[in-house]
PDB file of C-alpha atoms and ligand atoms in Angstrom:
ATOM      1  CA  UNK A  21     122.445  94.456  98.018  1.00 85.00           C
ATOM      2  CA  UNK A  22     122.336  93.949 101.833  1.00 96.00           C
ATOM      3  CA  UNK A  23     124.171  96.470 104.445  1.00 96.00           C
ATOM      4  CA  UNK A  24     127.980  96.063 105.005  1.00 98.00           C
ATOM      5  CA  UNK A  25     127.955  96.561 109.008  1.00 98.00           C
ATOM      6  CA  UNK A  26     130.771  96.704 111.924  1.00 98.00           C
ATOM      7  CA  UNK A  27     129.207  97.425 115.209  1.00 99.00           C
ATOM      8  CA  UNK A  28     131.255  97.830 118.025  1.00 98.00           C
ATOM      9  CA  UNK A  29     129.831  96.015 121.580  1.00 98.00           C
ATOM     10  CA  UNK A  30     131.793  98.475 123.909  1.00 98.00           C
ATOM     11  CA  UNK A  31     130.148  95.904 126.788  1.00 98.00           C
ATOM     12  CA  UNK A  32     131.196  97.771 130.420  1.00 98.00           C
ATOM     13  CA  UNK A  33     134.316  99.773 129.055  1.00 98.00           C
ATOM     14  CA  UNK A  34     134.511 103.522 129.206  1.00 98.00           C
ATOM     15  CA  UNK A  35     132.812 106.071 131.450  1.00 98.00           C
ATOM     16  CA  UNK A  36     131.174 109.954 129.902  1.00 98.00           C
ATOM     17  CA  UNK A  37     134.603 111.288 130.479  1.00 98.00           C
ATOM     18  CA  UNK A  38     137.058 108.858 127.978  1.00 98.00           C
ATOM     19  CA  UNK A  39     133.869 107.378 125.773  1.00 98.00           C
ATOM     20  CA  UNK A  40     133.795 110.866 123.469  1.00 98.00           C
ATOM     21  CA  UNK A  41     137.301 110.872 122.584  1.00 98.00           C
ATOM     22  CA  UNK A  42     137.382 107.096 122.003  1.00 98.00           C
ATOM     23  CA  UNK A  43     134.542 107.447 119.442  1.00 98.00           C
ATOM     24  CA  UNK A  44     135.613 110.235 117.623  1.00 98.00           C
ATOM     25  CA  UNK A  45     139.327 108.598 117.690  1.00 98.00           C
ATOM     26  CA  UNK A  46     137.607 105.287 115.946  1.00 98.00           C
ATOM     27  CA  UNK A  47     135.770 107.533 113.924  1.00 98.00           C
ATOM     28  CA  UNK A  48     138.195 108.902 112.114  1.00 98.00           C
ATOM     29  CA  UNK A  49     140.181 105.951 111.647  1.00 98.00           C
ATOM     30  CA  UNK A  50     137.295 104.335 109.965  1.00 98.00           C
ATOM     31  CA  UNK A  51     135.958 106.960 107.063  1.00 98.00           C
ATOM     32  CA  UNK A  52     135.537 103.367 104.754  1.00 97.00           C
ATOM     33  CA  UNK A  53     132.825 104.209 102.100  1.00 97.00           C
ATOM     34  CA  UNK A  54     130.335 101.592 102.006  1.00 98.00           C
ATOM     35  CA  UNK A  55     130.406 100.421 105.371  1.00 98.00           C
ATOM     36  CA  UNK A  56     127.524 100.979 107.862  1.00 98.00           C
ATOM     37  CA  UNK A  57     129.645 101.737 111.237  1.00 98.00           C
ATOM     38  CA  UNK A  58     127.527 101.418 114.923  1.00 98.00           C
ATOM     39  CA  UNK A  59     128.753 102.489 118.361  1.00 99.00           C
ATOM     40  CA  UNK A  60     127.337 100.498 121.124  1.00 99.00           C
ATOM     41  CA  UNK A  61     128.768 101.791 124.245  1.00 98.00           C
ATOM     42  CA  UNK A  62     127.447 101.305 127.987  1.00 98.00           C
ATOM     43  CA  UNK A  63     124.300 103.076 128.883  1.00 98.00           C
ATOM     44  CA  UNK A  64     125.665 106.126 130.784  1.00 98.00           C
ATOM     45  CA  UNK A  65     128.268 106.852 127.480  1.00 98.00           C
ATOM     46  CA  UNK A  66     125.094 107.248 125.549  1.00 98.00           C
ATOM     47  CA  UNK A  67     125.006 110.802 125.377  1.00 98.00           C
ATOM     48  CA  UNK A  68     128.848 111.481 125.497  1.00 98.00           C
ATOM     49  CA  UNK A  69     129.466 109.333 122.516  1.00 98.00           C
ATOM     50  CA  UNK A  70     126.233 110.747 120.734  1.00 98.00           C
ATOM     51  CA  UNK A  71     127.501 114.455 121.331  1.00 98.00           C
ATOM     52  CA  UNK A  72     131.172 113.355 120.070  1.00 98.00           C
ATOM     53  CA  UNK A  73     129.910 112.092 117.058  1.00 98.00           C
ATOM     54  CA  UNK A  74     127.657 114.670 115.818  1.00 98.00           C
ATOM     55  CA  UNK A  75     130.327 117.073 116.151  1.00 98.00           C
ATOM     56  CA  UNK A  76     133.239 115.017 114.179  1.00 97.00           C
ATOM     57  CA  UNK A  77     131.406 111.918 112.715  1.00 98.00           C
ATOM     58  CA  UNK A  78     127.319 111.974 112.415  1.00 98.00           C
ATOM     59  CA  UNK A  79     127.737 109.188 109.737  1.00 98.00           C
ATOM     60  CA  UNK A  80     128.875 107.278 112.501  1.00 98.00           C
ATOM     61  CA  UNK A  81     125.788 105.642 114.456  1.00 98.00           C
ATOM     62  CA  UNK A  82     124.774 104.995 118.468  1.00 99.00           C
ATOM     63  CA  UNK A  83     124.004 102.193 119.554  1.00 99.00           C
ATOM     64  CA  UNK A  84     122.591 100.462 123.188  1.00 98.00           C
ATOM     65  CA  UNK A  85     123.511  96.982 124.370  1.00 98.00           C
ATOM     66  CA  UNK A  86     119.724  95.793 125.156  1.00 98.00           C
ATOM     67  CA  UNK A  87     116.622  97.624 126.235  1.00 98.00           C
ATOM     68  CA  UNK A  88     113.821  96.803 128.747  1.00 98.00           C
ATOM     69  CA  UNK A  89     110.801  95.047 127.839  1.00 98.00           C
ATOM     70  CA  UNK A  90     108.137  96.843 129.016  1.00 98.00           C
ATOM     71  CA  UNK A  91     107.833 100.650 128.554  1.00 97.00           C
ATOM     72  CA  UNK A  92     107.146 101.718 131.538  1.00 97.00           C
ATOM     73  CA  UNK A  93     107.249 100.816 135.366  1.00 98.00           C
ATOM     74  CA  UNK A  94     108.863  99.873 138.511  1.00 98.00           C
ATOM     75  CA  UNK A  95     111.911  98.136 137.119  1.00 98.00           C
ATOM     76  CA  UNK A  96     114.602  99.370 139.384  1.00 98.00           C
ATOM     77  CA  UNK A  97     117.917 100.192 136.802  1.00 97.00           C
ATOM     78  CA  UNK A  98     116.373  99.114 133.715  1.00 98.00           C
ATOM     79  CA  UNK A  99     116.195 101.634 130.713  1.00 98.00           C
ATOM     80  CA  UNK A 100     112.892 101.652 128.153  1.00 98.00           C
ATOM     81  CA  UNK A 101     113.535 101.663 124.695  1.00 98.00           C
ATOM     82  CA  UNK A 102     111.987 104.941 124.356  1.00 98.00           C
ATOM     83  CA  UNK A 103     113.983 106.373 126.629  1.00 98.00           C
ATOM     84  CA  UNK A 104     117.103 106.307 123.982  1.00 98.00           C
ATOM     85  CA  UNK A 105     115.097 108.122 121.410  1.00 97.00           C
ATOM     86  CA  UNK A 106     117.721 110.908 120.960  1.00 98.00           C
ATOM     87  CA  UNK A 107     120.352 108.868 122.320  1.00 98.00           C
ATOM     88  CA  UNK A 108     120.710 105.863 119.918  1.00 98.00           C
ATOM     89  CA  UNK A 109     119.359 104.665 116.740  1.00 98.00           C
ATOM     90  CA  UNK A 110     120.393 101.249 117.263  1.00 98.00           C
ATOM     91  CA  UNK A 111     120.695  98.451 119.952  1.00 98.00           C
ATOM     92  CA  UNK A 112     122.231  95.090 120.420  1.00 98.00           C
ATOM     93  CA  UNK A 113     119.233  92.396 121.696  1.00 98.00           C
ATOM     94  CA  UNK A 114     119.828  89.472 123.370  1.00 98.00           C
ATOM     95  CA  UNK A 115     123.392  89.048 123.434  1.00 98.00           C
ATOM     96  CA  UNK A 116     124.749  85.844 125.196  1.00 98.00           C
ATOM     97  CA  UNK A 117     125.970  87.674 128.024  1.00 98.00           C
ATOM     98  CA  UNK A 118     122.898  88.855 128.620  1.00 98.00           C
ATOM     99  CA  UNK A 119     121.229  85.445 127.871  1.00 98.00           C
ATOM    100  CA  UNK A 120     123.608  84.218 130.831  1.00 97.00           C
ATOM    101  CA  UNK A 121     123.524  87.236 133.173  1.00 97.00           C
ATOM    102  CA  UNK A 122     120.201  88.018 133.361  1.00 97.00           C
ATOM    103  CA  UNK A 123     118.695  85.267 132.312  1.00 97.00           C
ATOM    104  CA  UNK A 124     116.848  86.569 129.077  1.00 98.00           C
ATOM    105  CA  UNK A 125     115.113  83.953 127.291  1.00 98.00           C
ATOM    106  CA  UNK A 126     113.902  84.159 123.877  1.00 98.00           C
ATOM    107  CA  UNK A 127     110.292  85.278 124.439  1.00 98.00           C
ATOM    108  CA  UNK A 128     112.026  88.427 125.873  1.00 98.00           C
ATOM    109  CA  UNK A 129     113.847  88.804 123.828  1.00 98.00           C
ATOM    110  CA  UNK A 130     111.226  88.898 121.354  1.00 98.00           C
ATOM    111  CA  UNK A 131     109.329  91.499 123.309  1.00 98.00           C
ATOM    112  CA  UNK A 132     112.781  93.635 123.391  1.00 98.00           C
ATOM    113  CA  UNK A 133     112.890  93.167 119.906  1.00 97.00           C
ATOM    114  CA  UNK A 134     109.689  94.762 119.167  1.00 96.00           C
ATOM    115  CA  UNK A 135     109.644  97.314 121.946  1.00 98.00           C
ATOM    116  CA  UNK A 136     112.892  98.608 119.826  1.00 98.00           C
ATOM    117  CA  UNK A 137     111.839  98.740 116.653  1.00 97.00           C
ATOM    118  CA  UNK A 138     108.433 100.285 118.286  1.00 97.00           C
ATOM    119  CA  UNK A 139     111.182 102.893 119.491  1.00 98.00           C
ATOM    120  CA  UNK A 140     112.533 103.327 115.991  1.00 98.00           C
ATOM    121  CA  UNK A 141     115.560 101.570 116.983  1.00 98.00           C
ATOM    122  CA  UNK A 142     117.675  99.487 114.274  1.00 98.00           C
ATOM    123  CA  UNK A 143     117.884  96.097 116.100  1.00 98.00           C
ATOM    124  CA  UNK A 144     120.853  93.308 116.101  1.00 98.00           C
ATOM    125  CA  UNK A 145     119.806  90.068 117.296  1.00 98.00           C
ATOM    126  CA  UNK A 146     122.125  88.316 118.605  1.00 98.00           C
ATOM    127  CA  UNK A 147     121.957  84.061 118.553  1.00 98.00           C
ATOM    128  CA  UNK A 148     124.606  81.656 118.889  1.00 98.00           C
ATOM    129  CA  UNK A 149     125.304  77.932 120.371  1.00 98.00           C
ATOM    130  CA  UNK A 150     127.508  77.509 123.567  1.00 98.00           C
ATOM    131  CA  UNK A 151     130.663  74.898 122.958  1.00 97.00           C
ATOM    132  CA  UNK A 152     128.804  71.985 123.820  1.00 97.00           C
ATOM    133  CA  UNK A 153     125.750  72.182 121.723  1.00 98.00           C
ATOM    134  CA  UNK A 154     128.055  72.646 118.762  1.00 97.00           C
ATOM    135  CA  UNK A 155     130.444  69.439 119.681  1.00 96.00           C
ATOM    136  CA  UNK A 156     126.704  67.772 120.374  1.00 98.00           C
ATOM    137  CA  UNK A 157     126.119  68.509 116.556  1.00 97.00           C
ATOM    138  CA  UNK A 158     123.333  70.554 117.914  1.00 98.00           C
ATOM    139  CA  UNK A 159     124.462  74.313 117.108  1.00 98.00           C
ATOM    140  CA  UNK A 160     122.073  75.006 114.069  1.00 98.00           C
ATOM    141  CA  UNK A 161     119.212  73.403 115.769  1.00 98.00           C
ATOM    142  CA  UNK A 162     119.671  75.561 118.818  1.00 98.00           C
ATOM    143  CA  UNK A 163     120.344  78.861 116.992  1.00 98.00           C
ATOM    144  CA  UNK A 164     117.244  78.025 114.789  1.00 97.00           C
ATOM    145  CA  UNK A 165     115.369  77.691 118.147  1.00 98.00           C
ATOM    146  CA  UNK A 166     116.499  80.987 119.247  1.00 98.00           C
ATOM    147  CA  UNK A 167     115.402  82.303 116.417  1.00 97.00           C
ATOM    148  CA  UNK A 168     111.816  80.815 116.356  1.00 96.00           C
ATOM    149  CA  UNK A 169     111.405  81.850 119.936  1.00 97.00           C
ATOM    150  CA  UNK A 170     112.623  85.605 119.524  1.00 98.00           C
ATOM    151  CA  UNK A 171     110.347  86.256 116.335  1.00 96.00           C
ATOM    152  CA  UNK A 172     107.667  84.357 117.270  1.00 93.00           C
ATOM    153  CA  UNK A 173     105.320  87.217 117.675  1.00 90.00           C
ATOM    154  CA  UNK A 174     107.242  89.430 115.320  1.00 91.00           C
ATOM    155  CA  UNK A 175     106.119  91.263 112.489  1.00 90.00           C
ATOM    156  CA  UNK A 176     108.519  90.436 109.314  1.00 91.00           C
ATOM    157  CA  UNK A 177     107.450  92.862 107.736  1.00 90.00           C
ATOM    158  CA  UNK A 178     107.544  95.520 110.310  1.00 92.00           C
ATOM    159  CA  UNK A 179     111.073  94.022 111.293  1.00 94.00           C
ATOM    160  CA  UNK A 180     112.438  93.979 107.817  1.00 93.00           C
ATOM    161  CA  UNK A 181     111.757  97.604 107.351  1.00 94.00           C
ATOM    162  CA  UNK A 182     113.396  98.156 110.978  1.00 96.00           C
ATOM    163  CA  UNK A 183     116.713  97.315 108.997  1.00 97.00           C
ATOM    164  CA  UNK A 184     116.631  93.989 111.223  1.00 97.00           C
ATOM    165  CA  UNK A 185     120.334  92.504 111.610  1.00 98.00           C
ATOM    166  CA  UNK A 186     121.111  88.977 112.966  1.00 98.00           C
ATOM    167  CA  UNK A 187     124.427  88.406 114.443  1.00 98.00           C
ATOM    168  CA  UNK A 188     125.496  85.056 114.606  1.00 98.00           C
ATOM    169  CA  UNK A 189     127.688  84.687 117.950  1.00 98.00           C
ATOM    170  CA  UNK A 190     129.206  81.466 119.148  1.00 98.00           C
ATOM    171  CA  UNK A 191     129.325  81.783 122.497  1.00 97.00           C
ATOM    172  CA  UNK A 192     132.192  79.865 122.891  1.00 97.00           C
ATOM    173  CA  UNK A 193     133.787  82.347 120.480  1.00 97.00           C
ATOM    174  CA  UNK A 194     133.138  85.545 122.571  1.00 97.00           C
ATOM    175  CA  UNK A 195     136.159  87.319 124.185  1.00 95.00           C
ATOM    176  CA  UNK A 196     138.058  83.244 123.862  1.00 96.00           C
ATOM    177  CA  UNK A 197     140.707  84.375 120.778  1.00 95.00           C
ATOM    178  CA  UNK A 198     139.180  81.812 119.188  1.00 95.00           C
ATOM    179  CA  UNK A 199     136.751  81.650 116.391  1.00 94.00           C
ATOM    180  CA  UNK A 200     134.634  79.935 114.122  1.00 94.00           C
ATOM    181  CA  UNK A 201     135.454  78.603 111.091  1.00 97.00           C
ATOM    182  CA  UNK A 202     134.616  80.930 108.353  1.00 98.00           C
ATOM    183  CA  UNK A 203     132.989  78.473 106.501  1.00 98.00           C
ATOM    184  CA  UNK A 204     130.772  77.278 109.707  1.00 97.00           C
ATOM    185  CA  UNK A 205     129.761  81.028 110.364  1.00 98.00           C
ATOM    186  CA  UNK A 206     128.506  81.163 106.359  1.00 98.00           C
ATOM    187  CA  UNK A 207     126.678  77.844 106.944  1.00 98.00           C
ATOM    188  CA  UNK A 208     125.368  78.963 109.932  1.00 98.00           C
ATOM    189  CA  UNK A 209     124.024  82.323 107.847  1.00 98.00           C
ATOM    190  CA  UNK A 210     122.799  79.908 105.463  1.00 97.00           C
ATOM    191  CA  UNK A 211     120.728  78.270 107.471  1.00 97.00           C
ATOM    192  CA  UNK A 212     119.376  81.088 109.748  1.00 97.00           C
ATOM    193  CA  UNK A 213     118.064  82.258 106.500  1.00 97.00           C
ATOM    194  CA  UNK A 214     116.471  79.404 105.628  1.00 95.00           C
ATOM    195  CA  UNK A 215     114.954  79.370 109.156  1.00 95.00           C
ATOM    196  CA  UNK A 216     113.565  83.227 108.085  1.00 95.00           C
ATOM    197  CA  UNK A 217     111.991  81.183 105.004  1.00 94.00           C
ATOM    198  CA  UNK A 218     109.993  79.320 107.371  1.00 92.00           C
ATOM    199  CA  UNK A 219     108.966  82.088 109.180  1.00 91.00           C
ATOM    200  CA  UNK A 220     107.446  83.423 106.584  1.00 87.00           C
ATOM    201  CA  UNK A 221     110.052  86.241 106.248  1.00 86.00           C
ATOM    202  CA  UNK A 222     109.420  88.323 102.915  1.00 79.00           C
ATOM    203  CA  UNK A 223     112.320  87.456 100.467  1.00 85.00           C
ATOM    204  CA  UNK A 224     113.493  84.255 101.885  1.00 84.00           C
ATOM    205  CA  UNK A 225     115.842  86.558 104.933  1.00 90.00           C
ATOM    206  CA  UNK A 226     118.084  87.667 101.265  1.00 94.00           C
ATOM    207  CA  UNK A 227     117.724  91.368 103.326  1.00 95.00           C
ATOM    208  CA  UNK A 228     118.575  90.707 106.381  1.00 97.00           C
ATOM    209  CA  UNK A 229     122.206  91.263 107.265  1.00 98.00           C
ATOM    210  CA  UNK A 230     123.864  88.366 108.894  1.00 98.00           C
ATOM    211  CA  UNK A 231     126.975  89.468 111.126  1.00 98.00           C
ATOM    212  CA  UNK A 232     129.833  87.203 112.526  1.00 98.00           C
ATOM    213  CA  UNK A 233     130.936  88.060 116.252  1.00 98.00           C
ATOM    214  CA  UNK A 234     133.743  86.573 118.225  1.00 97.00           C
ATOM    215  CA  UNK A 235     136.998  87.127 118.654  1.00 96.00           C
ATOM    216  CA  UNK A 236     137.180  89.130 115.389  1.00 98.00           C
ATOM    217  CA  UNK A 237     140.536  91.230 114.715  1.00 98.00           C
ATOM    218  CA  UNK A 238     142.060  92.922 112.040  1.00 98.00           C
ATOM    219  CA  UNK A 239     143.979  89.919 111.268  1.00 98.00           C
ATOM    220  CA  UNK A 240     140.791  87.465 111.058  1.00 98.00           C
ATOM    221  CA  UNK A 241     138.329  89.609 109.471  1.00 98.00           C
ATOM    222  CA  UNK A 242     139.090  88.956 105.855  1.00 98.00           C
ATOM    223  CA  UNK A 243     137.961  85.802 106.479  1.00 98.00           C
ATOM    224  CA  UNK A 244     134.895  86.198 107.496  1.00 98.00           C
ATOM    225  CA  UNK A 245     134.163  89.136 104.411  1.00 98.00           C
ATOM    226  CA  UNK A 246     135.075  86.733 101.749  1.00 98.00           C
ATOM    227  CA  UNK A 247     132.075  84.736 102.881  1.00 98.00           C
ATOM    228  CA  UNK A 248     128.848  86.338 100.606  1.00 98.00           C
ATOM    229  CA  UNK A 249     126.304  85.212 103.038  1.00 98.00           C
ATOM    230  CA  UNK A 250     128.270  87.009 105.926  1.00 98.00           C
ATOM    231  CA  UNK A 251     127.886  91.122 105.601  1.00 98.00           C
ATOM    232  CA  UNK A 252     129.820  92.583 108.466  1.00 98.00           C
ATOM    233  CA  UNK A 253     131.085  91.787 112.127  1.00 98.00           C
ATOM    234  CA  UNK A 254     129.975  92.590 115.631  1.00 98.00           C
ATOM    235  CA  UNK A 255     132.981  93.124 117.906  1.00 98.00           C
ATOM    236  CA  UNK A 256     133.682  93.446 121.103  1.00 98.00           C
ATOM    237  CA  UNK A 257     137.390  93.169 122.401  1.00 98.00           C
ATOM    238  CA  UNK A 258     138.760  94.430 119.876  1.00 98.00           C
ATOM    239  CA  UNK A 259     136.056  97.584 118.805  1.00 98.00           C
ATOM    240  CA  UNK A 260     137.915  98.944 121.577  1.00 98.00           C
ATOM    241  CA  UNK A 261     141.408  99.666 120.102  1.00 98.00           C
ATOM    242  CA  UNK A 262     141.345 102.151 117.070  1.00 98.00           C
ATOM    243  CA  UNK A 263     144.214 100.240 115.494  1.00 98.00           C
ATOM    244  CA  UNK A 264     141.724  97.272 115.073  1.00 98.00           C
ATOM    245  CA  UNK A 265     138.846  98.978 114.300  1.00 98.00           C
ATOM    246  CA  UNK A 266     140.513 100.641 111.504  1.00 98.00           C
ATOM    247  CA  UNK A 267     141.550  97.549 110.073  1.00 98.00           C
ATOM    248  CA  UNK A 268     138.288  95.482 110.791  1.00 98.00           C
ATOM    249  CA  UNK A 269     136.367  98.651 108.505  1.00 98.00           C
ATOM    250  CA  UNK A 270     139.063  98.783 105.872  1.00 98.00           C
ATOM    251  CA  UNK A 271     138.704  94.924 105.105  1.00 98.00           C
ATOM    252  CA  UNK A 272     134.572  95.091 105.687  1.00 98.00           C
ATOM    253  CA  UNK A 273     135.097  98.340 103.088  1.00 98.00           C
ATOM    254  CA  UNK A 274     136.403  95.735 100.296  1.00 98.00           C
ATOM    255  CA  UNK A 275     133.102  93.601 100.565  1.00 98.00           C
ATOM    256  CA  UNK A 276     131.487  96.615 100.468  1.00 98.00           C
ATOM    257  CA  UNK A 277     132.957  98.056  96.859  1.00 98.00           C
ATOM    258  CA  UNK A 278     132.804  94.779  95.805  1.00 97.00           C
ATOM    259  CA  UNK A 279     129.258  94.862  96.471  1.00 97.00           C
ATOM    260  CA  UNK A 280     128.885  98.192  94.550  1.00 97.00           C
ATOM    261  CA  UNK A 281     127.889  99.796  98.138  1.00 97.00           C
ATOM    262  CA  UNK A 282     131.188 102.706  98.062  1.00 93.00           C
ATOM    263  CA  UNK A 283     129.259 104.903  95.934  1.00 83.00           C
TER     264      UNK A 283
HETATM  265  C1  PEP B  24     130.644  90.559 121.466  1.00 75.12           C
HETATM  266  O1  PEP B  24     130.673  91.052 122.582  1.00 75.12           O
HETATM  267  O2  PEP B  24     129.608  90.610 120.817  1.00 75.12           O
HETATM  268  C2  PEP B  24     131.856  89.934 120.953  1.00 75.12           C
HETATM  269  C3  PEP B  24     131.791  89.324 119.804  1.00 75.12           C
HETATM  270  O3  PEP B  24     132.981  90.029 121.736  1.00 75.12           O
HETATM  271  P1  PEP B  24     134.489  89.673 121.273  1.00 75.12           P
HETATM  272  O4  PEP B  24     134.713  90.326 119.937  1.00 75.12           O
HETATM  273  O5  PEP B  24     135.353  90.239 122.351  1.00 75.12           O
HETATM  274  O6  PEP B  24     134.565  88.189 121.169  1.00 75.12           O
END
């Protein structure tokens, strides 16, 4: 039975001094059995967050928001993936803002990909259409490209036993309030795992968890959980208030017992 998963995309909120509190806060308003919970705040909270956890939380993981890719070099600001060994156990690839900020494409996002799981790094992947591509018809064709062009020189094999995590992402759904349809996000899943099939992925993508993001609250989450192709959320607005979070993991946490994942 595939991961139940709420990651939390801190983007460029908090600084070393608030980030600890803030975690541990989140991290006790989330003790859901079943549900895999990831911390993805900005680069310089890395070790704050990291040292807050192990002290109240360590079932709670660390997460970064992308990594370099190339190991090595004269790449002015940029951090390597192996730099984070220690830090995180997890990062967020190719997320739209980055897609639109600094131009990452999907072949480097591919070579993030495997430069993190190189790292022993959990990756998310994050894919998604932008507003007009889905009113052009065209979102599962351009989320299936993404995904062709980010895995084209991946491993499956080495990615499925990564943990690899997909996380679909309308763009036009990030930090708007509004959202997809639950039913487009699970036929979105749907099909990215059919794209997996044809990628030669080993059990048809069946393992690979498939997150929603975008706009998700405590209110809209239950939504998206009642969907069995859809196994958690990535959030970013609202992973920042504990009041949400702790609602967001209490609903994932009924997908999870329902999926005999509690224990
Ligand atoms: C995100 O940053 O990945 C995200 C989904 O943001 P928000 O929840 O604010 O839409």
């Amino acid at each position: 039975m595939r991961d139940v998963i709420v990651a939390a995309n801190w983007k460029m909120h908090t600084t070393p001094a608030d980030a600890g509190d803030l975690a541990t806060t989140i991290a006790a308003r989330t003790r859901v059995p079943g549900v895999t919970r990831v911390i993805c705040p900005p680069f310089v909270c890395l070790a704050a967050v990291r040292d807050a956890l192990a002290e109240h939380d360590p079932s709670v993981a660390v997460g970064a928001q992308t990594v370099h890719h190339e190991l090595a070099g004269a790449y002015t600001g940029e951090t390597a993936a192996p730099m984070l060994v220690g830090l995180a156990t997890w990062a967020i690839l190719g997320h739209s803002e980055r897609r639109r900020d600094a131009g990452e494409t999907d072949d480097l996002i591919g070579r993030k990909l495997s430069r993190a799981v190189d790292a022993g790094l959990r990756p998310i992947l994050c894919v998604g259409e932008l507003l007009e591509e889905r009113e052009a018809g065209r979102a599962t064709q351009v989320v299936e490209t993404q995904l062709r062009g980010a895995l084209a020189a991946a491993d499956p094999q080495a990615l499925a036993s990564a943990g690899f995590v997909i996380a679909y992402e309308p763009v036009w759904a990030i930090g708007t309030g509004r959202t997809a349809t639950a039913s487009d996000a699970a036929a979105m899943a749907d099909a990215i795992r059919t794209g997996l099939t044809a990628l030669g992925w080993p059990d048809g993508g069946e393992g690979v968890p498939i997150l929603y993001g975008g706009s998700v609250t405590s209110v809209n989450i239950g939504e998206f959980m009642a969907e069995p192709a859809i196994d958690g959320a990535l959030v970013g607005g609202a992973s920042l208030k504990p009041d949400e979070m702790a609602g967001i993991v209490a609903r994932a946490g009924i997908t999870a017992a329902a999926r005999g994942l509690a224990g």
